[in-house]
Amino acid sequence: MKKIKLLLKFMEGNRLLYFGAVLAIGLSTCFEILIPLVLKFTIDSIIGDQPMEIPNWIWNFIHANGGRALLLHNLWIIGAFIIILTVINGIFLYLKGKWSAVAAESVAKNIRERLYNHLQHLPFDYHTKVETGELIQRCTSDVETIRRFLSIQFIEIGRVIFILIFSLWVMASLNGTMTLVAVSLIPIVLFFTLIFFFKVKKAFKISDECEARLSTVLQENLSGVRVVRAFARQKHEIDKFYKKNSEYRDATYKLIRLLAWFWSSSDFLCFLQIGAVLVFGVYLVVNGLITLGTLVVFISYERKLIFPIRQLGRILTDLGKSLVSLERINEILENEIEDGLDKGKKPDIKGNIEFKNVSFGYDEDRNILNNISFKVKAGQTIAILGSTGSGKTSLVNLLLRLYDYKEGHIKIDGIELKEINKKWLRQQIGIVLQEPFLYSKTIKENIGITKKNIKEKDVFEASKIAAIHDVILDFENGYETTVGERGVTLSGGQKQRVAIARTIVRNSRVLIFDDSLSAVDSETDLAIRRSLKRMKNKVTTFIISHRISTLSDADIILVLEDGKIVQSGKHDKLIKENGLYKRIWTIQNSLEEELEKEAMGSAPVA
Ligand SMILES: Nc1ncnc2c1ncn2[C@@H]1O[C@H](COP(=O)(O)OP(=O)(O)OP(=O)(O)O)[C@@H](O)[C@H]1O
């Protein structure tokens, strides 16, 4: 019931169109029902000599225009009348098809827009947990299933109801006993259909889930195709795909077997019912209990009645499928959107940041960050070093309020972070993510994507700071060079620098580089950091890096281990302390020395 309500909610704004479609199908059914009655009248009262059981005004009309004799000698008039009825029936069927299709398209558009809108507002955490392939399937295939149901089957339910009412009413008025025979197997067909509906619903769900798993494998494989190639994992990936593909095929086979079994056995029941009408009807005609015309009406109504009832199985199956799709869509919509995204203070951020005894964990029972405290003044650079998984990204994510801290305080310019409007905060703080994502657009569009009406000179300026301007100008199409999906036509370092330019162009007072200089060489890294220092505004900069040379000239360096600050201070102080910083510095220094020696040794003697 909840799902039906949801469906009706999605239909808001299109209900009038659906009402029109239902009306059209009702009128079309009336004309469809009328045609066998005209045949009965022709067989019994024009060709035969039965009394004309027609309304008086029709009788008067026929009588005034030549009577029965005229019709008998001009049977084409009856033929023409039947054609007219068929054409009117066709017009109503056309209107029904048109209106229901327009309404269904509009509903599907509504659902897609609602889903997309909702996905944009779900918390960051949601997107780190769900599979993209699964989401894509829900936004496409599941919406399509609902669209198809609403456009075709939904209205068919109305048709079945109309046929049932009109034909039973006419049949009962013609002959009660024959009507009982005509409907004798209908409860069995209906029962059979309903049982089948419940069985098949489960099979459809399994098949859909298998399809989703298959899309996920495909999507992951295509996104990570370069990793697969680099690690020569093609066989593993192909095996994985084959497995999911076979599971999908098996689930679909099962479904098809069920459907085949249903169609064949229900066909048998339907023809048995038509046969019963035929045999019993012929018996009644032979014994003069009903007319031949009445038998023609019963046979033609029986076909009109029994097949749509059998079709009810298909309709209910599709209804079941649509309800499953609706449930899957609803699962997304039921996720709460990010809390208070546009609520809170919108201070003019200067960049003084303080962490005071901050603790945070993704799960209730495990802290990722413990008792973190430090202060950074506007314009200073703070660097964070730590082993993998020590909590560096988590720490800067807190600053953007992608997650909220559990304990302690984070203050920006003295204002508690939780009081600041999330949307505003994210507009004020620029972050270059660990894995930069570039759109399939030109480099210029990629850099300017976060700012409206951006000026070309600002794009150039940002690119110069990111040390990518000259590289871009060297490309044949310069800034108009289209970047392939995920930026594959650029090198890792170039991609990182375009992403840096994209962040710099926003003129944020706080910048975060989450290991974003890892793919650039030391010289470019230095050039970028120097340009950042020369920027007009005082920018508070967070740099996460594993490379000591990137961190060494920071005003404050934090060393994280297991979510705790184990060392902090300037480079000169830290290299004197025994600890992680000194260890990494020593290793990196000796590596560099070795590389230098190797380079000297291989240099040609002048
Ligand atoms: N969305 C999440 N849900 C649950 N746990 C997470 C989530 N993101 C990160 N973690 C866990 O939190 C811990 C810290 O992760 P984080 O990404 O902050 O580390 P990091 O120091 O930035 O690592 P790296 O240098 O590898 O990027 C890890 O154990 C990680 O598995």
XYZ file of C-alpha atoms and ligand atoms in Angstrom:
637
model
C 0.000 0.000 0.000
C 2.867 2.342 0.876
C 4.382 1.709 -2.524
C 1.096 2.335 -4.341
C 0.847 5.632 -2.460
C 4.371 6.468 -3.557
C 3.486 5.630 -7.143
C 0.446 7.887 -6.946
C 2.652 10.626 -5.540
C 4.993 10.375 -8.504
C 1.935 10.638 -10.745
C 1.055 14.047 -9.311
C 0.491 16.589 -12.054
C -0.348 13.859 -14.578
C -3.417 12.402 -12.985
C -5.760 14.289 -15.360
C -4.002 12.760 -18.345
C -4.354 9.312 -16.808
C -8.017 10.020 -16.115
C -8.440 10.965 -19.797
C -6.706 7.746 -20.824
C -8.994 5.673 -18.553
C -12.056 7.443 -19.988
C -10.847 6.756 -23.523
C -10.314 3.063 -22.761
C -13.819 2.902 -21.224
C -15.406 4.396 -24.355
C -13.319 2.196 -26.623
C -14.527 -0.874 -24.693
C -18.177 0.220 -25.200
C -17.690 0.270 -28.972
C -15.820 -3.040 -28.882
C -18.711 -4.615 -26.978
C -21.256 -3.170 -29.434
C -19.837 -4.885 -32.543
C -20.864 -8.506 -31.582
C -24.344 -7.157 -30.759
C -24.667 -5.749 -34.288
C -23.629 -9.177 -35.607
C -26.285 -10.852 -33.438
C -28.909 -8.430 -34.699
C -27.888 -9.144 -38.318
C -27.850 -12.952 -37.930
C -31.013 -13.233 -35.818
C -33.271 -10.435 -36.980
C -32.181 -9.491 -40.509
C -30.968 -12.757 -42.020
C -33.109 -14.765 -39.563
C -36.661 -14.018 -38.527
C -36.269 -13.336 -34.806
C -38.022 -10.260 -33.422
C -35.807 -7.166 -33.326
C -34.753 -6.624 -29.695
C -33.545 -3.096 -30.182
C -34.492 0.242 -28.625
C -37.630 1.813 -30.097
C -35.912 4.822 -31.601
C -33.569 2.567 -33.623
C -36.472 0.436 -34.739
C -38.416 3.562 -35.790
C -35.383 4.824 -37.681
C -34.952 1.510 -39.582
C -38.669 1.279 -40.256
C -38.816 4.800 -41.646
C -35.899 4.066 -43.991
C -37.063 0.890 -45.706
C -37.211 -1.565 -42.762
C -35.717 -5.050 -42.472
C -36.088 -5.814 -46.211
C -33.867 -2.897 -47.151
C -31.123 -4.045 -44.735
C -31.386 -7.649 -45.948
C -30.810 -6.582 -49.539
C -28.111 -4.081 -48.566
C -25.994 -5.930 -45.998
C -23.121 -3.566 -46.843
C -24.910 -0.975 -44.653
C -24.319 -3.248 -41.643
C -20.723 -3.760 -42.791
C -20.212 0.011 -43.070
C -21.736 0.498 -39.618
C -19.320 -2.055 -38.137
C -16.433 -0.247 -39.830
C -17.582 3.057 -38.325
C -17.720 1.460 -34.858
C -14.245 0.020 -35.380
C -12.851 3.401 -36.474
C -14.338 5.148 -33.413
C -12.906 2.373 -31.260
C -9.529 2.960 -32.918
C -9.674 6.719 -32.228
C -10.305 6.123 -28.539
C -7.499 3.538 -28.441
C -5.164 6.066 -30.044
C -6.098 8.724 -27.476
C -5.611 6.246 -24.663
C -2.165 5.272 -25.975
C -1.119 8.876 -26.503
C -2.274 10.213 -23.165
C -0.937 7.330 -21.123
C 2.429 7.475 -22.919
C 2.748 11.246 -22.394
C 1.809 10.877 -18.722
C 4.228 7.946 -18.232
C 7.115 9.865 -19.818
C 6.404 12.806 -17.590
C 6.242 10.608 -14.461
C 9.541 8.941 -15.418
C 11.112 12.390 -15.859
C 9.798 13.419 -12.425
C 11.264 10.306 -10.800
C 14.636 10.754 -12.501
C 14.819 14.403 -11.470
C 13.831 13.628 -7.896
C 16.403 10.864 -7.683
C 19.157 12.995 -9.158
C 18.320 15.907 -6.912
C 18.244 13.636 -3.870
C 21.564 12.006 -4.757
C 23.162 15.448 -4.971
C 22.090 16.185 -1.418
C 22.930 12.889 0.274
C 25.781 12.985 2.768
C 29.369 12.438 1.599
C 29.472 9.253 3.639
C 26.593 7.730 1.641
C 28.581 8.016 -1.592
C 31.638 6.400 -0.030
C 29.561 3.324 0.827
C 27.197 2.636 -2.083
C 28.233 1.151 -5.387
C 28.007 3.490 -8.364
C 26.841 0.702 -10.712
C 23.952 -0.071 -8.394
C 22.930 3.599 -8.268
C 23.116 3.938 -12.044
C 20.901 0.877 -12.462
C 18.317 2.283 -10.087
C 18.286 5.638 -11.858
C 17.957 4.065 -15.316
C 16.590 0.478 -15.526
C 14.318 0.773 -12.512
C 12.831 4.050 -13.706
C 12.384 2.469 -17.148
C 10.485 -0.484 -15.633
C 8.081 1.926 -13.950
C 7.743 4.028 -17.099
C 6.870 0.947 -19.166
C 4.308 -0.206 -16.626
C 2.645 3.190 -16.420
C 2.605 3.656 -20.153
C 1.180 0.243 -21.114
C 0.028 -1.995 -18.291
C -1.423 0.492 -15.854
C -4.177 1.470 -18.299
C -4.713 -2.174 -19.234
C -6.004 -2.755 -15.703
C -8.787 -0.272 -16.527
C -9.492 -2.104 -19.777
C -9.840 -5.468 -18.000
C -12.269 -3.948 -15.502
C -14.384 -2.302 -18.232
C -14.490 -5.461 -20.365
C -15.463 -7.504 -17.332
C -18.315 -5.180 -16.357
C -19.737 -4.560 -19.854
C -19.498 -8.087 -21.234
C -20.842 -9.780 -18.093
C -23.739 -7.349 -18.014
C -24.667 -8.010 -21.681
C -24.136 -11.792 -21.385
C -26.267 -12.019 -18.237
C -29.076 -10.125 -19.950
C -28.937 -12.549 -22.917
C -28.819 -15.887 -21.089
C -28.125 -16.605 -17.395
C -27.135 -20.292 -17.765
C -24.779 -19.598 -20.637
C -23.217 -16.776 -18.603
C -22.539 -19.194 -15.742
C -20.842 -21.584 -18.174
C -18.907 -18.684 -19.713
C -17.433 -17.660 -16.373
C -17.044 -21.124 -14.823
C -13.249 -21.328 -15.284
C -12.538 -17.624 -14.718
C -12.022 -17.959 -10.928
C -9.490 -20.739 -11.597
C -7.668 -18.620 -14.208
C -7.679 -15.677 -11.790
C -6.455 -17.771 -8.848
C -3.777 -19.321 -11.017
C -2.714 -15.864 -12.153
C -2.440 -14.508 -8.628
C -0.396 -17.459 -7.381
C 1.859 -16.977 -10.323
C 2.157 -13.271 -9.626
C 3.620 -13.890 -6.180
C 6.023 -16.522 -7.461
C 7.274 -14.491 -10.339
C 7.752 -11.336 -8.263
C 10.494 -13.070 -6.281
C 12.116 -14.368 -9.458
C 12.113 -10.872 -10.971
C 13.739 -9.454 -7.850
C 16.524 -12.048 -7.979
C 17.054 -11.381 -11.669
C 17.203 -7.614 -11.067
C 19.720 -8.033 -8.269
C 21.885 -10.187 -10.526
C 21.659 -7.527 -13.230
C 22.743 -4.858 -10.722
C 25.728 -6.960 -9.659
C 26.665 -7.451 -13.291
C 26.483 -3.679 -13.961
C 28.652 -3.025 -10.915
C 31.350 -5.419 -12.128
C 31.208 -3.850 -15.576
C 31.285 -0.309 -14.251
C 34.175 -1.024 -11.877
C 36.101 -2.781 -14.584
C 35.664 0.029 -17.077
C 36.569 2.706 -14.514
C 39.641 0.797 -13.409
C 40.592 -0.556 -16.816
C 44.081 0.936 -16.599
C 44.740 -0.752 -13.257
C 43.529 -4.044 -14.712
C 45.893 -3.720 -17.672
C 48.824 -2.558 -15.556
C 48.519 -5.542 -13.225
C 47.661 -7.969 -16.030
C 44.443 -8.845 -14.203
C 42.378 -9.366 -17.356
C 41.813 -13.058 -16.714
C 40.704 -12.457 -13.158
C 38.347 -9.706 -14.332
C 36.983 -11.811 -17.180
C 36.363 -14.729 -14.777
C 34.612 -12.383 -12.369
C 32.450 -11.045 -15.181
C 31.659 -14.549 -16.500
C 30.562 -15.603 -13.018
C 28.192 -12.667 -12.601
C 27.001 -13.014 -16.172
C 26.189 -16.713 -15.600
C 24.354 -15.881 -12.391
C 22.290 -13.303 -14.281
C 21.577 -15.774 -17.071
C 20.542 -18.507 -14.593
C 18.227 -16.144 -12.747
C 16.701 -15.006 -16.042
C 16.337 -18.630 -17.229
C 14.451 -19.428 -14.091
C 12.202 -16.489 -14.707
C 11.634 -17.404 -18.337
C 10.866 -21.026 -17.380
C 8.273 -19.771 -14.937
C 6.776 -17.459 -17.560
C 6.704 -20.200 -20.226
C 5.027 -22.569 -17.810
C 2.437 -19.940 -16.958
C 1.641 -18.922 -20.535
C 1.221 -22.513 -21.734
C -0.909 -23.732 -18.849
C -3.024 -20.587 -18.755
C -3.531 -20.864 -22.541
C -4.831 -24.365 -21.964
C -7.308 -23.114 -19.343
C -8.487 -20.266 -21.590
C -9.125 -22.505 -24.585
C -10.873 -24.995 -22.312
C -13.210 -22.200 -21.250
C -13.874 -21.123 -24.865
C -14.452 -24.795 -25.792
C -16.964 -25.160 -22.972
C -18.924 -22.136 -24.246
C -18.834 -23.471 -27.786
C -19.993 -26.999 -26.917
C -22.689 -25.889 -24.483
C -23.765 -23.061 -26.813
C -24.134 -25.379 -29.835
C -26.197 -27.737 -27.651
C -28.516 -24.850 -26.682
C -28.798 -23.604 -30.286
C -29.620 -27.117 -31.569
C -32.332 -27.418 -28.922
C -33.660 -23.982 -29.789
C -32.908 -22.532 -26.354
C -30.734 -19.690 -27.669
C -30.324 -18.136 -31.093
C -27.278 -18.471 -33.328
C -26.640 -14.730 -32.905
C -26.548 -15.156 -29.124
C -23.938 -17.910 -29.500
C -21.830 -15.594 -31.702
C -22.042 -12.894 -29.003
C -20.973 -15.357 -26.269
C -18.054 -16.735 -28.247
C -16.758 -13.310 -29.146
C -17.207 -11.964 -25.584
C -15.560 -15.036 -24.140
C -12.414 -14.298 -26.120
C -12.555 -10.647 -25.089
C -13.018 -11.632 -21.462
C -10.772 -14.595 -20.806
C -7.588 -13.349 -22.462
C -7.498 -10.008 -20.653
C -8.101 -11.896 -17.400
C -5.236 -14.186 -18.260
C -3.324 -11.050 -19.255
C -3.939 -9.853 -15.735
C -1.108 -12.226 -14.800
C 1.236 -10.308 -17.078
C -0.073 -7.004 -15.813
C 0.294 -8.074 -12.210
C 3.757 -9.423 -12.991
C 4.741 -6.069 -14.402
C 3.074 -4.391 -11.460
C 5.198 -6.615 -9.210
C 8.311 -5.696 -11.147
C 7.428 -2.022 -10.953
C 6.818 -2.293 -7.223
C 10.244 -3.871 -6.791
C 11.767 -1.047 -8.845
C 9.784 1.475 -6.855
C 11.104 -0.061 -3.644
C 14.671 0.147 -4.931
C 14.159 3.795 -5.893
C 12.502 4.491 -2.568
C 15.511 2.988 -0.777
C 17.561 5.863 -2.189
C 14.913 8.474 -1.456
C 14.493 7.237 2.115
C 18.113 8.091 2.907
C 18.146 11.348 4.760
C 19.719 14.224 2.903
C 22.661 15.995 4.456
C 21.485 17.654 7.619
C 21.337 21.464 7.711
C 23.297 21.940 4.507
C 22.234 25.541 4.185
C 21.817 26.504 7.828
C 24.079 28.428 10.132
C 26.483 31.327 10.138
C 28.173 32.642 7.030
C 31.212 34.415 8.424
C 33.825 36.134 6.342
C 36.561 33.525 6.741
C 40.077 34.813 7.395
C 41.753 31.467 8.032
C 42.649 31.243 11.748
C 41.994 27.621 12.648
C 42.065 25.846 15.966
C 41.548 22.154 16.754
C 41.038 21.526 20.475
C 40.919 17.945 21.802
C 39.106 16.765 18.684
C 38.136 13.107 18.449
C 36.324 11.478 15.582
C 35.356 8.032 14.308
C 33.300 6.747 11.384
C 31.775 4.134 13.704
C 30.507 4.736 17.194
C 32.947 2.301 18.800
C 36.223 3.150 16.996
C 37.995 6.484 16.977
C 40.065 7.348 13.918
C 41.279 10.648 15.387
C 42.088 11.060 19.074
C 42.500 14.230 21.033
C 43.840 16.330 18.167
C 44.909 19.841 19.155
C 46.756 22.488 17.157
C 46.453 26.116 16.111
C 47.196 27.740 12.807
C 47.101 31.459 12.070
C 45.693 32.992 8.897
C 48.221 32.763 6.101
C 50.314 30.037 7.711
C 51.095 26.697 6.132
C 50.441 23.560 8.105
C 51.766 20.252 6.911
C 50.607 16.791 7.951
C 52.744 13.704 7.699
C 51.713 10.234 8.729
C 51.629 6.640 7.664
C 48.819 5.302 5.478
C 45.544 5.178 7.345
C 46.784 7.392 10.175
C 43.843 9.765 9.698
C 45.231 12.647 7.608
C 42.341 12.776 5.109
C 39.828 12.286 7.919
C 41.291 15.315 9.690
C 40.891 17.658 6.724
C 37.453 16.210 5.907
C 36.344 17.437 9.328
C 37.318 20.940 8.341
C 34.893 20.799 5.399
C 32.183 19.330 7.633
C 31.950 16.290 5.377
C 31.765 14.533 8.744
C 31.126 16.050 12.143
C 33.591 15.558 15.002
C 32.410 13.647 18.062
C 34.346 15.442 20.783
C 36.287 18.640 21.200
C 36.114 21.871 19.242
C 37.175 23.107 15.861
C 37.108 26.857 15.489
C 37.580 29.020 12.450
C 38.300 32.626 13.363
C 36.949 31.811 16.806
C 33.615 30.456 15.521
C 32.698 26.861 16.299
C 32.765 24.932 12.995
C 29.425 23.238 13.689
C 27.765 26.654 13.745
C 28.977 27.542 10.258
C 26.766 26.906 7.221
C 28.112 23.787 5.484
C 27.486 25.026 1.969
C 29.134 28.341 2.725
C 32.076 26.645 4.404
C 32.716 24.418 1.395
C 32.573 27.431 -0.872
C 35.180 29.179 1.278
C 37.614 26.284 1.688
C 39.296 24.899 -1.391
C 40.412 21.290 -1.453
C 42.432 19.364 -3.971
C 41.489 15.747 -3.471
C 43.869 12.827 -3.293
C 42.476 11.456 -6.548
C 41.610 14.421 -8.733
C 38.637 13.930 -10.984
C 38.486 15.836 -14.232
C 35.381 16.066 -16.394
C 35.278 15.207 -20.095
C 35.458 18.881 -20.961
C 38.126 21.306 -22.071
C 40.939 22.209 -19.687
C 39.542 25.738 -19.455
C 36.103 24.442 -18.507
C 37.639 22.070 -15.977
C 39.520 24.885 -14.262
C 36.570 27.261 -14.312
C 33.924 24.722 -13.321
C 33.623 25.843 -9.708
C 33.122 29.527 -10.423
C 30.409 31.289 -12.389
C 31.340 33.791 -15.125
C 35.025 33.230 -14.633
C 37.440 35.495 -16.495
C 40.086 34.019 -18.768
C 42.813 35.985 -17.022
C 41.867 34.355 -13.686
C 42.112 30.901 -15.264
C 45.557 31.759 -16.615
C 46.639 33.202 -13.284
C 45.566 30.067 -11.376
C 47.272 27.847 -13.945
C 50.486 29.794 -13.553
C 50.408 29.285 -9.778
C 49.768 25.569 -10.379
C 52.743 25.515 -12.778
C 50.633 24.161 -15.628
C 50.106 27.268 -17.781
C 53.094 26.697 -20.068
C 52.314 22.996 -20.385
C 48.750 23.804 -21.484
C 49.954 26.371 -24.015
C 52.176 23.672 -25.518
C 49.123 21.535 -26.317
C 47.862 21.922 -29.877
C 44.530 23.340 -28.719
C 45.872 25.008 -25.584
C 43.180 25.635 -22.996
C 40.571 24.266 -25.416
C 42.117 20.777 -25.261
C 39.430 18.305 -24.309
C 40.334 16.122 -21.395
C 39.253 12.492 -21.831
C 37.051 10.772 -19.285
C 38.806 11.044 -15.915
C 41.535 13.026 -17.621
C 43.323 10.095 -19.206
C 44.936 12.213 -21.880
C 46.880 14.081 -19.188
C 49.696 12.666 -17.121
C 49.134 12.117 -13.397
C 51.119 15.236 -12.501
C 49.339 17.340 -15.132
C 45.983 16.169 -13.856
C 46.958 17.094 -10.308
C 48.084 20.536 -11.434
C 44.851 21.187 -13.374
C 42.948 20.190 -10.214
C 45.161 22.557 -8.180
C 44.431 25.401 -10.617
C 40.694 24.600 -10.357
C 40.891 25.033 -6.582
C 43.136 28.101 -6.626
C 40.858 29.951 -9.031
C 38.200 30.174 -6.330
C 40.356 32.511 -4.223
C 39.670 30.595 -1.020
C 41.183 31.732 2.252
C 41.884 28.140 3.240
C 43.428 25.640 0.847
C 43.865 21.940 1.426
C 46.188 19.795 -0.622
C 45.442 16.182 0.214
C 48.549 14.473 -1.116
C 47.950 16.468 -4.271
C 51.558 17.110 -5.092
C 52.576 13.461 -5.034
C 52.600 13.059 -8.813
C 54.594 16.217 -9.567
C 58.385 16.295 -9.507
C 60.200 18.018 -6.634
C 61.079 21.089 -8.676
C 57.507 21.738 -9.812
C 56.327 21.005 -6.295
C 58.665 23.727 -5.007
C 57.584 26.143 -7.756
C 53.907 25.621 -6.851
C 54.526 26.133 -3.154
C 56.527 29.318 -3.816
C 53.764 30.710 -6.046
C 51.189 29.882 -3.380
C 53.187 31.930 -0.872
C 53.251 34.871 -3.272
C 49.447 34.897 -3.673
C 47.745 38.229 -3.010
C 45.526 36.972 -0.200
C 46.799 35.450 2.975
C 45.917 31.802 2.471
C 45.993 29.246 5.230
C 47.339 26.142 3.560
C 47.070 22.518 4.658
C 49.491 20.204 2.904
C 49.289 16.461 3.341
C 52.291 14.725 1.899
C 54.658 11.808 2.303
C 57.510 13.826 0.812
C 59.572 15.678 3.425
C 60.775 18.296 0.916
C 57.111 19.284 0.354
C 56.544 19.757 4.059
C 59.852 21.080 5.274
C 59.209 24.806 4.978
C 55.734 24.675 6.585
C 55.098 26.852 9.636
C 53.813 23.875 11.571
C 54.285 20.205 10.815
C 52.066 17.607 12.460
C 53.076 13.975 12.540
C 50.133 11.620 12.873
C 50.240 8.043 14.011
C 47.102 5.974 14.627
C 44.983 9.097 14.746
C 47.163 10.872 17.311
C 49.602 13.741 16.936
C 52.911 12.192 17.967
C 55.160 15.080 16.941
C 54.667 18.696 15.968
C 56.828 21.701 15.221
C 59.071 23.037 12.493
C 61.365 20.984 10.301
C 64.559 21.986 12.158
C 63.100 20.859 15.455
C 61.639 17.612 14.135
C 64.832 16.361 12.493
C 66.518 16.584 15.865
C 63.872 14.458 17.603
C 63.903 10.707 17.402
C 60.668 9.799 15.697
C 58.814 9.086 12.460
C 59.702 12.443 10.908
C 63.456 11.957 11.347
C 63.231 8.350 10.125
C 61.442 9.327 6.900
C 63.741 12.326 6.401
C 66.821 10.100 6.767
C 65.466 7.512 4.328
C 64.438 10.132 1.756
C 67.746 11.966 2.105
C 69.856 8.868 1.592
C 67.701 7.868 -1.371
C 68.224 11.252 -2.951
C 71.968 11.058 -2.322
C 72.105 7.637 -3.943
C 70.145 8.870 -6.939
C 72.449 11.877 -7.258
C 75.518 9.628 -7.110
C 74.015 7.351 -9.763
C 73.274 10.332 -11.960
C 76.831 11.635 -11.551
C 78.269 8.221 -12.307
C 76.276 7.832 -15.505
C 76.932 11.425 -16.662
C 79.234 11.562 -19.700
C 82.750 12.821 -18.949
C 83.374 16.183 -20.571
N 34.185 6.606 4.931
C 34.841 5.841 5.801
N 34.145 4.961 6.566
C 34.784 4.177 7.457
N 36.134 4.190 7.667
C 36.875 5.034 6.924
C 36.272 5.902 5.962
N 37.259 6.630 5.399
C 38.422 6.249 5.975
N 38.188 5.292 6.893
C 39.197 4.659 7.772
O 39.771 5.666 8.577
C 41.153 5.456 8.732
C 41.913 6.725 8.341
O 41.701 6.961 6.960
P 42.277 8.251 6.231
O 41.826 8.215 4.836
O 41.945 9.434 7.041
O 43.847 7.970 6.333
P 45.048 8.716 5.634
O 46.024 8.981 6.707
O 44.558 9.873 4.862
O 45.575 7.582 4.671
P 46.334 7.713 3.268
O 47.664 8.313 3.514
O 46.421 6.303 2.815
O 45.451 8.547 2.410
C 41.514 4.251 7.897
O 41.599 3.133 8.761
C 40.349 4.083 6.957
O 40.129 2.726 6.702
